[in-house]
CSV table of C-alpha atoms in Angstrom, one decimal:
chain,number,residue,atom,x,y,z
A,4,UNK,CA,-1.5,5.2,27.1
A,5,UNK,CA,-1.8,1.4,26.7
A,6,UNK,CA,-1.8,0.0,23.1
A,7,UNK,CA,-2.3,-3.4,21.6
A,8,UNK,CA,-3.1,-4.9,18.2
A,9,UNK,CA,-6.3,-6.8,17.5
A,10,UNK,CA,-6.3,-10.0,15.4
A,11,UNK,CA,-7.5,-7.8,12.5
A,12,UNK,CA,-4.6,-5.4,12.9
A,13,UNK,CA,-2.1,-8.4,13.0
A,14,UNK,CA,-3.6,-9.6,9.7
A,15,UNK,CA,-3.1,-6.2,8.0
A,16,UNK,CA,0.4,-5.7,9.5
A,17,UNK,CA,1.5,-9.1,8.2
A,18,UNK,CA,0.3,-8.1,4.7
A,19,UNK,CA,2.4,-4.9,4.8
A,20,UNK,CA,5.5,-6.9,6.0
A,21,UNK,CA,5.6,-8.7,2.7
A,22,UNK,CA,9.1,-7.2,2.2
A,23,UNK,CA,10.6,-9.2,5.1
A,24,UNK,CA,11.6,-12.4,3.2
A,25,UNK,CA,15.2,-11.9,2.2
A,26,UNK,CA,16.1,-9.8,5.3
A,27,UNK,CA,18.6,-11.1,7.9
A,28,UNK,CA,18.7,-11.1,11.6
A,29,UNK,CA,21.7,-9.1,12.8
A,30,UNK,CA,20.9,-8.9,16.5
A,31,UNK,CA,18.3,-9.8,19.1
A,32,UNK,CA,17.5,-8.2,22.5
A,33,UNK,CA,15.0,-9.0,25.2
A,34,UNK,CA,14.3,-7.1,28.4
A,35,UNK,CA,11.2,-6.2,30.4
A,36,UNK,CA,8.6,-7.7,28.1
A,37,UNK,CA,10.2,-6.2,25.0
A,38,UNK,CA,11.7,-8.3,22.2
A,39,UNK,CA,13.7,-6.3,19.7
A,40,UNK,CA,14.9,-8.0,16.4
A,41,UNK,CA,17.3,-6.0,14.4
A,42,UNK,CA,17.1,-6.8,10.7
A,43,UNK,CA,19.2,-5.8,7.8
A,44,UNK,CA,18.3,-5.7,4.1
A,45,UNK,CA,19.1,-4.2,0.8
A,46,UNK,CA,18.0,-0.6,1.1
A,47,UNK,CA,16.2,-0.6,-2.3
A,48,UNK,CA,13.9,-3.4,-1.1
A,49,UNK,CA,12.6,-1.5,1.9
A,50,UNK,CA,9.7,1.0,2.3
A,51,UNK,CA,10.8,4.6,2.4
A,52,UNK,CA,10.1,4.9,6.1
A,53,UNK,CA,12.9,2.3,6.9
A,54,UNK,CA,15.6,3.6,4.6
A,55,UNK,CA,17.1,6.0,7.1
A,56,UNK,CA,18.6,3.2,9.2
A,57,UNK,CA,21.7,2.6,7.1
A,58,UNK,CA,24.2,4.0,4.6
A,59,UNK,CA,24.9,2.7,1.1
A,60,UNK,CA,23.4,-0.5,-0.1
A,61,UNK,CA,22.2,-1.9,3.2
A,62,UNK,CA,19.8,-0.6,5.9
A,63,UNK,CA,19.0,-1.8,9.3
A,64,UNK,CA,15.7,-1.5,11.1
A,65,UNK,CA,14.1,-2.8,14.3
A,66,UNK,CA,11.1,-5.1,14.8
A,67,UNK,CA,9.9,-4.5,18.4
A,68,UNK,CA,7.3,-6.6,20.1
A,69,UNK,CA,6.0,-5.0,23.3
A,70,UNK,CA,4.4,-7.9,25.1
A,71,UNK,CA,1.7,-8.8,25.4
A,72,UNK,CA,0.1,-7.1,22.4
A,73,UNK,CA,2.0,-4.4,20.5
A,74,UNK,CA,4.4,-4.4,17.5
A,75,UNK,CA,6.4,-1.6,16.0
A,76,UNK,CA,8.6,-1.5,12.9
A,77,UNK,CA,11.1,1.3,13.3
A,78,UNK,CA,14.1,2.8,11.4
A,79,UNK,CA,17.3,2.2,13.3
A,80,UNK,CA,18.0,5.0,15.8
A,81,UNK,CA,14.4,5.8,16.6
A,82,UNK,CA,14.1,3.4,19.6
A,83,UNK,CA,16.2,4.1,22.8
A,84,UNK,CA,19.5,2.3,23.1
A,85,UNK,CA,19.2,-1.4,23.8
A,86,UNK,CA,19.7,-2.7,27.3
A,87,UNK,CA,22.4,-5.3,28.2
A,88,UNK,CA,21.4,-8.8,26.8
A,89,UNK,CA,19.5,-11.1,29.1
A,90,UNK,CA,20.0,-14.9,29.2
A,91,UNK,CA,16.9,-15.4,27.1
A,92,UNK,CA,18.2,-13.0,24.5
A,93,UNK,CA,21.6,-14.7,24.5
A,94,UNK,CA,19.9,-18.1,23.9
A,95,UNK,CA,17.9,-16.7,21.0
A,96,UNK,CA,21.0,-15.1,19.5
A,97,UNK,CA,22.8,-18.5,19.7
A,98,UNK,CA,20.2,-20.2,17.6
A,99,UNK,CA,19.0,-17.4,15.3
A,100,UNK,CA,21.6,-14.7,14.7
A,101,UNK,CA,22.5,-14.5,11.0
A,102,UNK,CA,19.3,-16.3,10.0
A,103,UNK,CA,17.5,-15.3,6.8
A,104,UNK,CA,13.8,-14.5,7.0
A,105,UNK,CA,11.9,-16.8,4.6
A,106,UNK,CA,8.4,-15.8,5.5
A,107,UNK,CA,6.0,-14.2,8.0
A,108,UNK,CA,2.4,-15.2,8.6
A,109,UNK,CA,-0.5,-14.9,11.0
A,110,UNK,CA,-1.4,-18.1,12.8
A,111,UNK,CA,-5.0,-19.2,12.8
A,112,UNK,CA,-6.4,-15.7,12.3
A,113,UNK,CA,-5.3,-14.9,15.9
A,114,UNK,CA,-2.9,-12.4,17.5
A,115,UNK,CA,0.1,-14.7,16.7
A,116,UNK,CA,2.9,-14.0,14.3
A,117,UNK,CA,5.3,-16.6,13.0
A,118,UNK,CA,8.6,-15.9,11.4
A,119,UNK,CA,10.0,-18.7,9.3
A,120,UNK,CA,13.9,-18.6,9.4
A,121,UNK,CA,16.8,-20.4,7.8
A,122,UNK,CA,20.5,-20.4,8.7
A,123,UNK,CA,22.5,-22.7,6.4
A,124,UNK,CA,20.7,-26.0,6.4
A,125,UNK,CA,18.9,-25.3,9.7
A,126,UNK,CA,15.3,-24.2,9.7
A,127,UNK,CA,13.5,-22.6,12.6
A,128,UNK,CA,10.4,-20.7,13.5
A,129,UNK,CA,10.1,-17.8,15.9
A,130,UNK,CA,6.5,-17.5,17.1
A,131,UNK,CA,5.2,-14.5,19.1
A,132,UNK,CA,1.9,-14.8,20.9
A,133,UNK,CA,0.4,-11.3,21.5
A,134,UNK,CA,-2.4,-12.1,23.9
A,135,UNK,CA,-2.8,-12.8,27.6
A,136,UNK,CA,0.7,-12.3,29.1
A,137,UNK,CA,2.3,-12.8,25.8
A,138,UNK,CA,4.9,-15.5,24.9
A,139,UNK,CA,7.9,-16.1,22.6
A,140,UNK,CA,8.5,-19.6,21.3
A,141,UNK,CA,11.3,-20.9,19.1
A,142,UNK,CA,10.6,-24.1,17.2
A,143,UNK,CA,13.2,-26.4,15.6
A,144,UNK,CA,12.6,-29.8,14.1
A,145,UNK,CA,8.9,-29.5,14.7
A,146,UNK,CA,9.4,-29.2,18.5
A,147,UNK,CA,9.6,-26.3,20.9
A,148,UNK,CA,13.3,-25.7,21.6
A,149,UNK,CA,13.1,-22.5,23.6
A,150,UNK,CA,10.3,-20.4,25.1
A,151,UNK,CA,9.9,-17.4,27.3
A,152,UNK,CA,7.4,-19.1,29.7
A,153,UNK,CA,5.9,-22.6,30.1
A,154,UNK,CA,2.2,-22.6,30.1
A,155,UNK,CA,-0.6,-25.2,30.2
A,156,UNK,CA,-4.2,-24.8,29.1
A,157,UNK,CA,-7.1,-27.1,28.7
A,158,UNK,CA,-6.5,-27.4,24.9
A,159,UNK,CA,-2.6,-27.2,24.7
A,160,UNK,CA,0.7,-27.3,26.5
A,161,UNK,CA,3.7,-25.0,25.8
A,162,UNK,CA,6.8,-26.9,27.0
A,163,UNK,CA,10.2,-27.8,25.5
A,164,UNK,CA,10.3,-30.9,23.3
A,165,UNK,CA,6.5,-30.7,22.5
A,166,UNK,CA,5.1,-29.7,19.1
A,167,UNK,CA,3.8,-26.1,19.1
A,168,UNK,CA,0.0,-26.0,19.2
A,169,UNK,CA,-1.8,-22.8,18.7
A,170,UNK,CA,-5.0,-22.0,20.6
A,171,UNK,CA,-8.3,-23.1,19.1
A,172,UNK,CA,-9.4,-20.4,16.7
A,173,UNK,CA,-12.7,-18.9,15.7
A,174,UNK,CA,-13.6,-18.5,12.0
A,175,UNK,CA,-10.2,-17.3,10.6
A,176,UNK,CA,-10.2,-13.9,9.0
A,177,UNK,CA,-8.6,-15.3,5.9
A,178,UNK,CA,-11.7,-17.4,5.3
A,179,UNK,CA,-13.7,-14.3,4.7
A,180,UNK,CA,-11.7,-13.7,1.5
A,181,UNK,CA,-12.9,-17.0,0.0
A,182,UNK,CA,-15.4,-16.5,-2.7
A,183,UNK,CA,-18.9,-17.6,-1.7
A,184,UNK,CA,-18.2,-17.8,2.0
A,185,UNK,CA,-21.1,-15.5,2.8
A,186,UNK,CA,-23.6,-18.3,3.6
A,187,UNK,CA,-21.1,-19.8,6.1
A,188,UNK,CA,-20.4,-16.4,7.8
A,189,UNK,CA,-24.1,-15.6,7.9
A,190,UNK,CA,-25.1,-18.9,9.5
A,191,UNK,CA,-22.3,-18.6,12.1
A,192,UNK,CA,-23.4,-15.1,13.2
A,193,UNK,CA,-27.1,-16.0,13.0
A,194,UNK,CA,-26.6,-18.8,15.6
A,195,UNK,CA,-25.9,-16.0,18.2
A,196,UNK,CA,-29.7,-15.6,18.4
A,197,UNK,CA,-30.8,-12.5,20.3
A,198,UNK,CA,-27.2,-11.3,20.9
A,199,UNK,CA,-26.6,-7.8,19.4
A,200,UNK,CA,-25.2,-8.1,15.9
A,201,UNK,CA,-22.2,-6.0,16.8
A,202,UNK,CA,-21.3,-8.3,19.7
A,203,UNK,CA,-21.9,-11.3,17.5
A,204,UNK,CA,-19.4,-10.1,14.8
A,205,UNK,CA,-16.8,-9.5,17.5
A,206,UNK,CA,-17.3,-12.9,19.1
A,207,UNK,CA,-17.8,-15.2,16.1
A,208,UNK,CA,-15.5,-13.6,13.5
A,209,UNK,CA,-12.8,-12.1,15.8
A,210,UNK,CA,-13.4,-8.7,14.4
A,211,UNK,CA,-12.2,-5.8,16.6
A,212,UNK,CA,-15.1,-3.7,17.8
A,213,UNK,CA,-14.2,-0.6,15.6
A,214,UNK,CA,-14.2,-2.8,12.5
A,215,UNK,CA,-17.5,-4.5,13.5
A,216,UNK,CA,-19.1,-1.1,14.0
A,217,UNK,CA,-17.8,0.1,10.6
A,218,UNK,CA,-19.2,-3.0,8.8
A,219,UNK,CA,-22.6,-2.4,10.3
A,220,UNK,CA,-22.4,1.4,9.6
A,221,UNK,CA,-21.7,0.8,5.9
A,222,UNK,CA,-24.4,-1.9,5.7
A,223,UNK,CA,-27.0,0.3,7.4
A,224,UNK,CA,-27.7,-2.1,10.3
A,225,UNK,CA,-28.1,-1.0,13.9
A,226,UNK,CA,-25.5,-2.3,16.3
A,227,UNK,CA,-28.1,-3.5,18.7
A,228,UNK,CA,-30.1,-5.5,16.1
A,229,UNK,CA,-30.5,-9.1,17.2
A,230,UNK,CA,-28.1,-11.3,15.2
A,231,UNK,CA,-30.9,-13.7,14.1
A,232,UNK,CA,-32.8,-10.8,12.6
A,233,UNK,CA,-30.0,-8.9,10.9
A,234,UNK,CA,-30.1,-9.1,7.1
A,235,UNK,CA,-26.8,-10.1,5.7
A,236,UNK,CA,-25.6,-7.3,3.6
A,237,UNK,CA,-22.8,-7.0,6.1
A,238,UNK,CA,-21.2,-9.9,4.3
A,239,UNK,CA,-20.8,-7.8,1.2
A,240,UNK,CA,-19.0,-5.1,3.1
A,241,UNK,CA,-16.7,-7.7,4.6
A,242,UNK,CA,-15.8,-9.2,1.3
A,243,UNK,CA,-15.7,-6.2,-1.0
A,244,UNK,CA,-15.0,-3.2,1.2
A,245,UNK,CA,-13.6,-3.7,4.7
A,246,UNK,CA,-11.1,-6.4,3.6
A,247,UNK,CA,-8.9,-3.6,2.2
A,248,UNK,CA,-6.0,-2.1,4.0
A,249,UNK,CA,-6.1,0.3,5.8
A,250,UNK,CA,-9.8,0.6,6.7
A,251,UNK,CA,-11.3,4.1,6.8
A,252,UNK,CA,-13.6,4.3,9.8
A,253,UNK,CA,-16.5,6.3,8.3
A,254,UNK,CA,-18.7,5.7,11.4
A,255,UNK,CA,-16.5,7.9,13.5
A,256,UNK,CA,-17.8,11.5,13.9
A,257,UNK,CA,-14.5,12.9,15.2
A,258,UNK,CA,-11.7,13.6,12.7
A,259,UNK,CA,-8.7,11.5,13.5
A,260,UNK,CA,-5.1,11.3,12.4
A,261,UNK,CA,-4.8,9.5,9.0
A,262,UNK,CA,-1.9,7.4,7.8
A,263,UNK,CA,-1.5,5.7,4.4
A,264,UNK,CA,-0.3,2.4,5.9
A,265,UNK,CA,-0.5,0.5,9.1
A,266,UNK,CA,3.3,0.6,9.5
A,267,UNK,CA,3.4,4.4,9.4
A,268,UNK,CA,0.5,4.5,11.9
A,269,UNK,CA,2.5,2.3,14.2
A,270,UNK,CA,5.6,4.5,13.9
A,271,UNK,CA,3.4,7.5,14.9
A,272,UNK,CA,1.9,5.6,17.8
A,273,UNK,CA,5.4,4.6,19.0
A,274,UNK,CA,6.5,8.3,18.9
A,275,UNK,CA,3.5,9.2,21.0
A,276,UNK,CA,4.2,6.5,23.6
A,277,UNK,CA,7.8,7.4,24.0
A,278,UNK,CA,7.0,11.1,24.4
A,279,UNK,CA,4.4,10.2,27.0
A,280,UNK,CA,6.8,8.1,29.0
A,281,UNK,CA,9.4,10.9,29.0
A,282,UNK,CA,6.9,13.5,30.0
A,283,UNK,CA,6.0,11.4,33.1
A,284,UNK,CA,9.6,11.6,34.2
A,285,UNK,CA,10.4,8.0,33.5
A,286,UNK,CA,14.1,8.7,33.8
A,287,UNK,CA,15.5,8.5,37.3
A,288,UNK,CA,16.5,11.7,39.1
A,289,UNK,CA,20.2,12.2,39.8
A,290,UNK,CA,21.5,9.9,37.1
A,291,UNK,CA,24.9,8.2,37.4
A,292,UNK,CA,27.7,8.8,34.9
A,293,UNK,CA,26.8,5.8,32.8
A,294,UNK,CA,23.3,7.2,32.5
A,295,UNK,CA,24.7,10.5,31.2
A,296,UNK,CA,25.7,9.0,27.9
A,297,UNK,CA,22.4,7.3,27.5
A,298,UNK,CA,20.6,10.7,28.0
A,299,UNK,CA,22.9,12.4,25.5
A,300,UNK,CA,22.1,9.7,23.0
A,301,UNK,CA,18.4,10.1,23.7
A,302,UNK,CA,18.7,13.9,23.2
A,303,UNK,CA,20.5,13.3,19.9
A,304,UNK,CA,17.7,11.1,18.7
A,305,UNK,CA,15.1,13.6,19.9
A,306,UNK,CA,16.8,16.4,17.9
A,307,UNK,CA,16.9,14.2,14.8
A,308,UNK,CA,13.2,13.4,15.3
A,309,UNK,CA,12.5,17.1,15.8
A,310,UNK,CA,14.2,17.9,12.5
A,311,UNK,CA,12.2,15.3,10.6
A,312,UNK,CA,8.9,16.6,12.1
A,313,UNK,CA,9.8,20.3,11.3
A,314,UNK,CA,10.6,19.3,7.8
A,315,UNK,CA,7.3,17.3,7.5
A,316,UNK,CA,5.3,20.3,8.9
A,317,UNK,CA,7.0,22.7,6.4
A,318,UNK,CA,6.5,20.4,3.5
A,319,UNK,CA,2.8,19.8,4.2
A,320,UNK,CA,2.2,23.5,4.4
A,321,UNK,CA,4.1,24.0,1.1
A,322,UNK,CA,2.0,21.4,-0.6
A,323,UNK,CA,-1.2,22.9,0.7
A,324,UNK,CA,-0.2,26.3,-0.8
A,325,UNK,CA,0.9,24.5,-4.0
A,326,UNK,CA,-2.7,23.1,-4.4
A,327,UNK,CA,-4.2,26.6,-4.4
A,328,UNK,CA,-1.6,27.7,-7.0
A,329,UNK,CA,-2.8,24.9,-9.3
A,330,UNK,CA,-6.5,25.2,-8.3
A,331,UNK,CA,-7.7,25.4,-11.9
A,332,UNK,CA,-6.1,22.3,-13.3
A,333,UNK,CA,-6.9,20.2,-10.2
A,334,UNK,CA,-10.5,21.4,-10.3
A,335,UNK,CA,-10.7,20.2,-13.9
A,336,UNK,CA,-9.7,16.7,-12.7
A,337,UNK,CA,-12.4,16.8,-10.0
A,338,UNK,CA,-15.0,17.9,-12.5
A,339,UNK,CA,-14.2,14.9,-14.8
A,340,UNK,CA,-14.7,12.7,-11.7
A,341,UNK,CA,-18.0,14.4,-10.8
A,342,UNK,CA,-19.3,14.2,-14.4
A,343,UNK,CA,-18.7,10.4,-14.4
A,344,UNK,CA,-21.1,10.0,-11.5
A,345,UNK,CA,-18.3,9.7,-9.0
A,346,UNK,CA,-16.4,6.9,-10.7
A,347,UNK,CA,-12.7,7.2,-10.0
A,348,UNK,CA,-11.9,4.9,-13.0
A,349,UNK,CA,-12.8,7.8,-15.2
A,350,UNK,CA,-9.4,9.3,-14.4
A,351,UNK,CA,-7.4,6.3,-15.4
A,352,UNK,CA,-5.3,7.2,-18.5
A,353,UNK,CA,-5.3,10.9,-18.0
A,354,UNK,CA,-1.5,11.2,-17.9
A,355,UNK,CA,-1.7,14.4,-20.0
A,356,UNK,CA,-3.4,16.0,-17.0
A,357,UNK,CA,-0.7,14.8,-14.6
A,358,UNK,CA,-2.7,11.9,-13.1
A,359,UNK,CA,0.0,9.4,-12.1
A,360,UNK,CA,-2.1,6.9,-10.1
A,361,UNK,CA,-5.7,6.4,-9.1
A,362,UNK,CA,-6.7,4.4,-6.0
A,363,UNK,CA,-10.3,3.4,-6.9
A,364,UNK,CA,-11.2,2.1,-3.5
A,365,UNK,CA,-10.1,5.2,-1.5
A,366,UNK,CA,-11.1,7.5,-4.4
A,367,UNK,CA,-7.7,9.3,-4.3
A,368,UNK,CA,-5.8,10.5,-7.3
A,369,UNK,CA,-2.0,11.1,-7.3
A,370,UNK,CA,-1.4,14.1,-9.5
A,371,UNK,CA,1.9,15.5,-10.6
A,372,UNK,CA,2.2,19.3,-11.2
A,373,UNK,CA,5.0,21.5,-12.3
A,374,UNK,CA,5.1,24.3,-9.7
A,375,UNK,CA,7.1,27.5,-10.0
A,376,UNK,CA,8.3,27.3,-6.4
A,377,UNK,CA,8.7,23.6,-5.7
A,378,UNK,CA,9.4,22.2,-9.1
A,379,UNK,CA,7.7,18.9,-10.1
A,380,UNK,CA,5.7,17.6,-7.1
A,381,UNK,CA,3.1,14.9,-6.5
A,382,UNK,CA,-0.1,15.8,-4.7
A,383,UNK,CA,-2.8,13.6,-3.2
A,384,UNK,CA,-6.2,14.6,-4.5
A,385,UNK,CA,-9.1,13.1,-2.5
A,386,UNK,CA,-11.8,13.2,-5.1
A,387,UNK,CA,-14.9,13.3,-2.8
A,388,UNK,CA,-13.3,16.2,-0.8
A,389,UNK,CA,-12.4,18.3,-3.8
A,390,UNK,CA,-9.5,20.8,-4.2
A,391,UNK,CA,-10.3,22.7,-1.0
A,392,UNK,CA,-10.5,19.4,0.9
A,393,UNK,CA,-7.1,18.3,-0.5
A,394,UNK,CA,-5.5,21.5,0.7
A,395,UNK,CA,-7.2,21.0,4.1
A,396,UNK,CA,-5.8,17.5,4.3
A,397,UNK,CA,-2.2,18.8,4.1
A,398,UNK,CA,-3.0,21.5,6.6
A,399,UNK,CA,-4.3,18.9,9.0
A,400,UNK,CA,-1.1,16.9,8.6
A,401,UNK,CA,0.9,20.0,9.3
A,402,UNK,CA,-1.1,20.6,12.5
A,403,UNK,CA,-0.5,17.0,13.6
A,404,UNK,CA,3.2,17.4,13.0
A,405,UNK,CA,3.1,20.6,15.0
A,406,UNK,CA,1.4,18.9,18.0
A,407,UNK,CA,4.1,16.2,17.9
A,408,UNK,CA,6.8,18.9,17.9
A,409,UNK,CA,5.3,20.6,20.9
A,410,UNK,CA,5.3,17.3,22.8
A,411,UNK,CA,8.8,16.4,21.7
A,412,UNK,CA,10.2,19.8,22.8
A,413,UNK,CA,8.8,19.2,26.3
A,414,UNK,CA,10.5,15.8,26.4
A,415,UNK,CA,13.7,17.4,25.2
A,416,UNK,CA,13.5,20.0,27.9
A,417,UNK,CA,13.2,17.3,30.5
A,418,UNK,CA,16.1,15.3,29.0
A,419,UNK,CA,18.3,18.5,29.0
A,420,UNK,CA,17.3,19.2,32.7
A,421,UNK,CA,18.5,15.7,33.7
A,422,UNK,CA,21.7,16.0,31.8
A,423,UNK,CA,22.5,19.3,33.7
A,424,UNK,CA,21.9,17.7,37.1
C-alpha cells in the first residue's frame, strides 16, 4: 500500500505538532529514502501516545519522513532498528545533533515542512519537500548548506550556497482562515469556467480530492457543476466547518476507521504498512547471524505491539459494556441535547451529571461515570448517535484492534519462522 500526505494533511499535522518547540535532536538517520529524526523532550509535555518512549522525566520519539510524501511520529521502539548511518546522515548529525527545535511550519501551503533549529548561537533550518522525488535541505545563514539532491526548475534552483526558494504556490490554505476572504476564493474558483467545481477546488485551492468532495457534499453542490455556475456556499463550509481538525468525511458511504487526531491516524497507518511489508516476506530467506539479532528485536517489538493491541481491544469492549450499565444516566444527557434542538452547548456546565467536556463541532460529550466494575471512567458520547451508537463506537474500535492483532500475529509467525531457519 502506497501512502502520502496531501498539502491539507501537512497543514493539519503541523498544527498537531505544536508541542515540538523545546524538544531536542538526539540522533539522525537516513537510508533508502527514509529520514529519521530522534527527538527527546520532557515526558509531561508530550501527547500520551509518545510517552512510552522513555523512562522518568524524559521521553524519546521518532519523526520519520518516508520520501517522497509520508510522515510518521512514533514512540521510540515502534519502528524497526535503525540502519548504519550514511554519509548524508553523518553530515546532518555534524550540523544538527543537539539542536533545540524552535518551531515547525508549513511552507507556502505546500507539502513542505520547515523545522527551525538552534544550537548555541547557531541557527539552522531543516526543510523537507514531500512531493516529486522528495528532498531534504539544510539552510544556514540564509543559504543552502547541505541537500539530498541538486535540482533545477524553471522557477528555482536547489544548489549549495544559494538561498532556498520554495516552489510557486497556489492560494495558500492559511489564507482561507482570514476573515472576509470568501470573495477572493470565489473569484479564483469561478475563473475556472466550465471546469467541474470539484476539480477547480483541487486545482485552485490545493485541496485534496476527498476534502473538496466533502466541502461540496456539505454545501449541497454537485461535483460536476461548472465552477462558473456554482453558488458559493462552499466558502462557508471552508471557513466555518472544514477548517477544523480532523475533518469527518460525511460524504463517504462506507464506515471507516476513526481516530481523534492526525498523529494517531498516522501511527495506525504505519502499523498497517509495516505489517504488510512483513507479510510479503520482505525479510531475506536464510538470514546471517547478524540478521538474527535484528529479527529477535523485531519479534520483541511485535510482542509489545500485540500486548498493546490486546489491551486496547479488551478496554474498548469493557467501555462498551459499561455504557449499557449506565444507559439511564447517559440517555438523560442525550435527551437534554435532543430537547435543545440538537445544540451541544446545552450540555456545558452539567458537571453534576458527569459531563467533563463538550466538543461542540464534533457534537461529542466526554462523560465521567462511577462504574461498579471499572471504577471512575470517562466515556465518549456522540450525541447524534445516542447511547446505543456510543456503545457501537467502542465495539467498532475493538473490532479494528482485533483485525490488527490478526495481521500482527501472521507477521510474528513469519518472523519466528525466519529465526528458526
